[in-house]
Amino acid sequence: MNGFAGNVALSVSGLPTGVTASFNPATVTGSGASTMTLTSTAGTPAGSYPLTVTGTSGALSHTASATLAITDFSVSATPGSQSVVAGASAAYAVAVTALNGFAGNVAFSVTGLPAGVTASFNPTTLSGGGSSTMTLATTAATIAGSYPFTVTATSGNTSHTANATVIVTAAAGGGTLAG
């Protein structure tokens, strides 16, 4: 304004734990623009954070307000444990809860299932929050036992897990309980 040609250093305050800021360029001469990049870690809690961006040149200082919205999601699997006869299927509800306006696509995977047990999801992905039915299909050859497993819900670089257990019992007519 009015022919100002000084160097303006930029900074930001109000960042939550786990968020860092960088400016490119860090200093603007006279009129110009800088890009502020905010980088969060997986541990940054979801929420809205008021920020103050400050431009300083000598004794002059001006501020601008902004809001950073950190979105996230959580996942759960219910029931936590259930029994199924070898050769049958068991259904679990896998719920994704959107936090602070999360609207990303979430895909699922499962680890820890015994040999011969497969997992399928309907729907296979969720947008934002919602629920998917996970079906665990066993075979008649699935060995009886208690099997803890982990459901992983992933959206981009963010993933969260939920733990549950399937207890496979022997089909009528035999089998042994392992574990």
PDB file of C-alpha atoms in Angstrom:
ATOM      1  CA  MET A   1       0.000   0.000   0.000  1.00  0.00           C
ATOM      2  CA  ASN A   2       1.189   3.523  -0.778  1.00  0.00           C
ATOM      3  CA  GLY A   3       4.428   2.309  -2.367  1.00  0.00           C
ATOM      4  CA  PHE A   4       5.535   0.011   0.468  1.00  0.00           C
ATOM      5  CA  ALA A   5       8.657  -1.930  -0.623  1.00  0.00           C
ATOM      6  CA  GLY A   6       9.920  -3.519   2.619  1.00  0.00           C
ATOM      7  CA  ASN A   7      10.598  -7.144   3.406  1.00  0.00           C
ATOM      8  CA  VAL A   8       7.708  -8.872   5.195  1.00  0.00           C
ATOM      9  CA  ALA A   9       8.505 -11.976   7.297  1.00  0.00           C
ATOM     10  CA  LEU A  10       5.621 -14.392   7.737  1.00  0.00           C
ATOM     11  CA  SER A  11       4.675 -16.539  10.715  1.00  0.00           C
ATOM     12  CA  VAL A  12       1.632 -18.372  12.049  1.00  0.00           C
ATOM     13  CA  SER A  13       0.369 -19.031  15.571  1.00  0.00           C
ATOM     14  CA  GLY A  14      -2.360 -21.263  16.960  1.00  0.00           C
ATOM     15  CA  LEU A  15      -1.156 -24.505  15.389  1.00  0.00           C
ATOM     16  CA  PRO A  16      -2.241 -27.653  17.256  1.00  0.00           C
ATOM     17  CA  THR A  17       0.268 -30.220  18.478  1.00  0.00           C
ATOM     18  CA  GLY A  18       1.683 -32.204  15.582  1.00  0.00           C
ATOM     19  CA  VAL A  19       1.165 -29.523  12.926  1.00  0.00           C
ATOM     20  CA  THR A  20       4.040 -27.585  11.374  1.00  0.00           C
ATOM     21  CA  ALA A  21       3.935 -24.656   8.973  1.00  0.00           C
ATOM     22  CA  SER A  22       6.223 -23.495   6.204  1.00  0.00           C
ATOM     23  CA  PHE A  23       6.009 -20.488   3.893  1.00  0.00           C
ATOM     24  CA  ASN A  24       7.251 -20.284   0.303  1.00  0.00           C
ATOM     25  CA  PRO A  25       8.756 -17.779   0.106  1.00  0.00           C
ATOM     26  CA  ALA A  26       9.315 -17.146   3.834  1.00  0.00           C
ATOM     27  CA  THR A  27       9.729 -13.411   3.179  1.00  0.00           C
ATOM     28  CA  VAL A  28       7.801 -11.280   0.696  1.00  0.00           C
ATOM     29  CA  THR A  29       9.254  -8.030  -0.647  1.00  0.00           C
ATOM     30  CA  GLY A  30       6.721  -5.256  -1.195  1.00  0.00           C
ATOM     31  CA  SER A  31       3.575  -6.705  -2.703  1.00  0.00           C
ATOM     32  CA  GLY A  32       3.508 -10.400  -3.342  1.00  0.00           C
ATOM     33  CA  ALA A  33       2.186 -13.713  -2.224  1.00  0.00           C
ATOM     34  CA  SER A  34       3.486 -16.635  -0.259  1.00  0.00           C
ATOM     35  CA  THR A  35       2.106 -20.140   0.033  1.00  0.00           C
ATOM     36  CA  MET A  36       1.635 -21.437   3.577  1.00  0.00           C
ATOM     37  CA  THR A  37       1.837 -25.235   3.807  1.00  0.00           C
ATOM     38  CA  LEU A  38       0.554 -26.950   6.950  1.00  0.00           C
ATOM     39  CA  THR A  39       1.645 -30.519   7.625  1.00  0.00           C
ATOM     40  CA  SER A  40      -0.023 -32.680  10.260  1.00  0.00           C
ATOM     41  CA  THR A  41       0.951 -35.975  11.855  1.00  0.00           C
ATOM     42  CA  ALA A  42      -1.285 -38.960  12.475  1.00  0.00           C
ATOM     43  CA  GLY A  43      -1.445 -37.965  16.154  1.00  0.00           C
ATOM     44  CA  THR A  44      -3.021 -34.578  15.529  1.00  0.00           C
ATOM     45  CA  PRO A  45      -6.494 -34.627  17.090  1.00  0.00           C
ATOM     46  CA  ALA A  46      -9.470 -33.860  14.856  1.00  0.00           C
ATOM     47  CA  GLY A  47     -10.931 -30.402  15.396  1.00  0.00           C
ATOM     48  CA  SER A  48     -11.092 -26.814  14.186  1.00  0.00           C
ATOM     49  CA  TYR A  49      -8.166 -24.595  15.105  1.00  0.00           C
ATOM     50  CA  PRO A  50      -8.183 -20.796  14.741  1.00  0.00           C
ATOM     51  CA  LEU A  51      -4.874 -19.561  13.303  1.00  0.00           C
ATOM     52  CA  THR A  52      -3.311 -16.122  13.146  1.00  0.00           C
ATOM     53  CA  VAL A  53      -0.956 -15.391  10.240  1.00  0.00           C
ATOM     54  CA  THR A  54       1.360 -12.468  10.971  1.00  0.00           C
ATOM     55  CA  GLY A  55       3.356 -10.392   8.509  1.00  0.00           C
ATOM     56  CA  THR A  56       6.127  -8.302  10.107  1.00  0.00           C
ATOM     57  CA  SER A  57       8.376  -5.643   8.567  1.00  0.00           C
ATOM     58  CA  GLY A  58      10.424  -3.732  11.110  1.00  0.00           C
ATOM     59  CA  ALA A  59       7.984  -2.072  13.534  1.00  0.00           C
ATOM     60  CA  LEU A  60       5.006  -2.771  11.237  1.00  0.00           C
ATOM     61  CA  SER A  61       2.900  -5.842  11.857  1.00  0.00           C
ATOM     62  CA  HIS A  62      -0.421  -7.012  10.425  1.00  0.00           C
ATOM     63  CA  THR A  63      -2.434 -10.167  10.960  1.00  0.00           C
ATOM     64  CA  ALA A  64      -4.925 -12.293   9.103  1.00  0.00           C
ATOM     65  CA  SER A  65      -7.158 -14.995  10.533  1.00  0.00           C
ATOM     66  CA  ALA A  66      -7.633 -18.494   9.179  1.00  0.00           C
ATOM     67  CA  THR A  67      -9.079 -21.772  10.428  1.00  0.00           C
ATOM     68  CA  LEU A  68      -7.442 -25.178  10.139  1.00  0.00           C
ATOM     69  CA  ALA A  69      -9.878 -28.106  10.092  1.00  0.00           C
ATOM     70  CA  ILE A  70      -8.320 -31.467  10.938  1.00  0.00           C
ATOM     71  CA  THR A  71     -10.635 -34.308   9.919  1.00  0.00           C
ATOM     72  CA  ASP A  72     -10.284 -37.954  10.853  1.00  0.00           C
ATOM     73  CA  PHE A  73     -12.315 -41.096  11.371  1.00  0.00           C
ATOM     74  CA  SER A  74     -12.575 -43.990  13.793  1.00  0.00           C
ATOM     75  CA  VAL A  75     -13.488 -47.630  13.123  1.00  0.00           C
ATOM     76  CA  SER A  76     -15.148 -50.343  15.197  1.00  0.00           C
ATOM     77  CA  ALA A  77     -16.185 -53.946  14.612  1.00  0.00           C
ATOM     78  CA  THR A  78     -19.176 -55.573  16.325  1.00  0.00           C
ATOM     79  CA  PRO A  79     -19.751 -57.984  17.806  1.00  0.00           C
ATOM     80  CA  GLY A  80     -16.333 -58.193  19.436  1.00  0.00           C
ATOM     81  CA  SER A  81     -16.479 -61.976  19.385  1.00  0.00           C
ATOM     82  CA  GLN A  82     -18.745 -64.620  17.904  1.00  0.00           C
ATOM     83  CA  SER A  83     -18.843 -68.332  17.152  1.00  0.00           C
ATOM     84  CA  VAL A  84     -19.297 -69.985  13.783  1.00  0.00           C
ATOM     85  CA  VAL A  85     -19.438 -73.653  12.805  1.00  0.00           C
ATOM     86  CA  ALA A  86     -16.717 -74.681  10.344  1.00  0.00           C
ATOM     87  CA  GLY A  87     -18.175 -74.398   6.844  1.00  0.00           C
ATOM     88  CA  ALA A  88     -20.531 -71.529   7.737  1.00  0.00           C
ATOM     89  CA  SER A  89     -20.194 -67.734   7.705  1.00  0.00           C
ATOM     90  CA  ALA A  90     -20.253 -65.028  10.382  1.00  0.00           C
ATOM     91  CA  ALA A  91     -21.206 -61.382   9.848  1.00  0.00           C
ATOM     92  CA  TYR A  92     -19.738 -58.372  11.641  1.00  0.00           C
ATOM     93  CA  ALA A  93     -20.726 -54.717  11.381  1.00  0.00           C
ATOM     94  CA  VAL A  94     -17.706 -52.525  10.642  1.00  0.00           C
ATOM     95  CA  ALA A  95     -18.617 -48.916  11.438  1.00  0.00           C
ATOM     96  CA  VAL A  96     -16.682 -45.834  10.354  1.00  0.00           C
ATOM     97  CA  THR A  97     -17.391 -42.684  12.345  1.00  0.00           C
ATOM     98  CA  ALA A  98     -16.481 -39.388  10.661  1.00  0.00           C
ATOM     99  CA  LEU A  99     -14.768 -36.864  12.934  1.00  0.00           C
ATOM    100  CA  ASN A 100     -14.904 -33.103  12.265  1.00  0.00           C
ATOM    101  CA  GLY A 101     -16.365 -33.373   8.775  1.00  0.00           C
ATOM    102  CA  PHE A 102     -14.271 -36.255   7.453  1.00  0.00           C
ATOM    103  CA  ALA A 103     -15.532 -37.145   3.965  1.00  0.00           C
ATOM    104  CA  GLY A 104     -12.789 -39.360   2.511  1.00  0.00           C
ATOM    105  CA  ASN A 105     -13.139 -42.817   1.005  1.00  0.00           C
ATOM    106  CA  VAL A 106     -12.345 -45.660   3.408  1.00  0.00           C
ATOM    107  CA  ALA A 107     -11.294 -49.146   2.252  1.00  0.00           C
ATOM    108  CA  PHE A 108     -10.968 -52.244   4.432  1.00  0.00           C
ATOM    109  CA  SER A 109      -8.604 -55.163   4.937  1.00  0.00           C
ATOM    110  CA  VAL A 110      -8.274 -57.940   7.521  1.00  0.00           C
ATOM    111  CA  THR A 111      -5.230 -59.637   9.062  1.00  0.00           C
ATOM    112  CA  GLY A 112      -4.954 -62.537  11.485  1.00  0.00           C
ATOM    113  CA  LEU A 113      -7.531 -64.889   9.993  1.00  0.00           C
ATOM    114  CA  PRO A 114      -6.709 -68.614   9.939  1.00  0.00           C
ATOM    115  CA  ALA A 115      -6.052 -70.484   6.706  1.00  0.00           C
ATOM    116  CA  GLY A 116      -9.178 -71.043   4.676  1.00  0.00           C
ATOM    117  CA  VAL A 117     -11.157 -68.149   6.198  1.00  0.00           C
ATOM    118  CA  THR A 118     -11.892 -65.272   3.822  1.00  0.00           C
ATOM    119  CA  ALA A 119     -13.325 -61.837   4.506  1.00  0.00           C
ATOM    120  CA  SER A 120     -15.563 -59.804   2.219  1.00  0.00           C
ATOM    121  CA  PHE A 121     -17.097 -56.374   2.747  1.00  0.00           C
ATOM    122  CA  ASN A 122     -20.407 -54.940   1.556  1.00  0.00           C
ATOM    123  CA  PRO A 123     -19.964 -52.199   0.570  1.00  0.00           C
ATOM    124  CA  THR A 124     -16.232 -52.550  -0.113  1.00  0.00           C
ATOM    125  CA  THR A 125     -15.577 -48.846   0.546  1.00  0.00           C
ATOM    126  CA  LEU A 126     -17.359 -46.099   2.449  1.00  0.00           C
ATOM    127  CA  SER A 127     -17.362 -42.373   1.799  1.00  0.00           C
ATOM    128  CA  GLY A 128     -17.158 -40.495   5.091  1.00  0.00           C
ATOM    129  CA  GLY A 129     -18.938 -42.428   7.815  1.00  0.00           C
ATOM    130  CA  GLY A 130     -21.255 -45.391   7.655  1.00  0.00           C
ATOM    131  CA  SER A 131     -21.273 -49.120   8.095  1.00  0.00           C
ATOM    132  CA  SER A 132     -20.110 -52.074   6.047  1.00  0.00           C
ATOM    133  CA  THR A 133     -21.024 -55.710   6.629  1.00  0.00           C
ATOM    134  CA  MET A 134     -17.936 -57.894   6.876  1.00  0.00           C
ATOM    135  CA  THR A 135     -18.635 -61.564   6.202  1.00  0.00           C
ATOM    136  CA  LEU A 136     -16.109 -64.166   7.332  1.00  0.00           C
ATOM    137  CA  ALA A 137     -16.557 -67.374   5.330  1.00  0.00           C
ATOM    138  CA  THR A 138     -15.067 -70.551   6.752  1.00  0.00           C
ATOM    139  CA  THR A 139     -14.658 -73.925   5.085  1.00  0.00           C
ATOM    140  CA  ALA A 140     -15.446 -77.362   6.464  1.00  0.00           C
ATOM    141  CA  ALA A 141     -11.664 -77.842   6.765  1.00  0.00           C
ATOM    142  CA  THR A 142     -11.158 -74.745   8.954  1.00  0.00           C
ATOM    143  CA  ILE A 143      -9.491 -75.887  12.175  1.00  0.00           C
ATOM    144  CA  ALA A 144     -11.579 -75.227  15.273  1.00  0.00           C
ATOM    145  CA  GLY A 145     -10.182 -72.557  17.556  1.00  0.00           C
ATOM    146  CA  SER A 146     -10.354 -68.956  18.715  1.00  0.00           C
ATOM    147  CA  TYR A 147      -8.846 -66.480  16.246  1.00  0.00           C
ATOM    148  CA  PRO A 148      -8.336 -62.814  17.065  1.00  0.00           C
ATOM    149  CA  PHE A 149      -8.139 -60.648  13.946  1.00  0.00           C
ATOM    150  CA  THR A 150      -7.660 -57.000  13.027  1.00  0.00           C
ATOM    151  CA  VAL A 151      -9.776 -54.945  10.636  1.00  0.00           C
ATOM    152  CA  THR A 152      -7.850 -52.047   9.097  1.00  0.00           C
ATOM    153  CA  ALA A 153      -9.727 -49.075   7.628  1.00  0.00           C
ATOM    154  CA  THR A 154      -7.584 -46.932   5.316  1.00  0.00           C
ATOM    155  CA  SER A 155      -8.137 -43.552   3.698  1.00  0.00           C
ATOM    156  CA  GLY A 156      -5.124 -42.154   1.855  1.00  0.00           C
ATOM    157  CA  ASN A 157      -2.178 -42.200   4.285  1.00  0.00           C
ATOM    158  CA  THR A 158      -4.412 -42.574   7.348  1.00  0.00           C
ATOM    159  CA  SER A 159      -5.463 -45.903   8.802  1.00  0.00           C
ATOM    160  CA  HIS A 160      -7.167 -47.054  11.980  1.00  0.00           C
ATOM    161  CA  THR A 161      -7.810 -50.543  13.307  1.00  0.00           C
ATOM    162  CA  ALA A 162     -10.453 -52.484  15.214  1.00  0.00           C
ATOM    163  CA  ASN A 163      -9.958 -55.869  16.839  1.00  0.00           C
ATOM    164  CA  ALA A 164     -12.419 -58.736  17.066  1.00  0.00           C
ATOM    165  CA  THR A 165     -12.412 -62.517  17.432  1.00  0.00           C
ATOM    166  CA  VAL A 166     -14.011 -65.390  15.541  1.00  0.00           C
ATOM    167  CA  ILE A 167     -14.409 -68.709  17.344  1.00  0.00           C
ATOM    168  CA  VAL A 168     -14.618 -71.607  14.904  1.00  0.00           C
ATOM    169  CA  THR A 169     -16.290 -74.740  16.235  1.00  0.00           C
ATOM    170  CA  ALA A 170     -16.076 -78.163  14.662  1.00  0.00           C
ATOM    171  CA  ALA A 171     -18.865 -79.213  12.346  1.00  0.00           C
ATOM    172  CA  ALA A 172     -21.127 -81.967  13.663  1.00  0.00           C
ATOM    173  CA  GLY A 173     -19.432 -85.319  13.463  1.00  0.00           C
ATOM    174  CA  GLY A 174     -15.930 -84.583  14.659  1.00  0.00           C
ATOM    175  CA  GLY A 175     -12.964 -82.343  14.690  1.00  0.00           C
ATOM    176  CA  THR A 176     -10.672 -81.201  17.432  1.00  0.00           C
ATOM    177  CA  LEU A 177     -10.351 -77.881  19.158  1.00  0.00           C
ATOM    178  CA  ALA A 178      -6.954 -76.320  18.516  1.00  0.00           C
ATOM    179  CA  GLY A 179      -5.338 -73.667  20.690  1.00  0.00           C
TER     180      GLY A 179
END
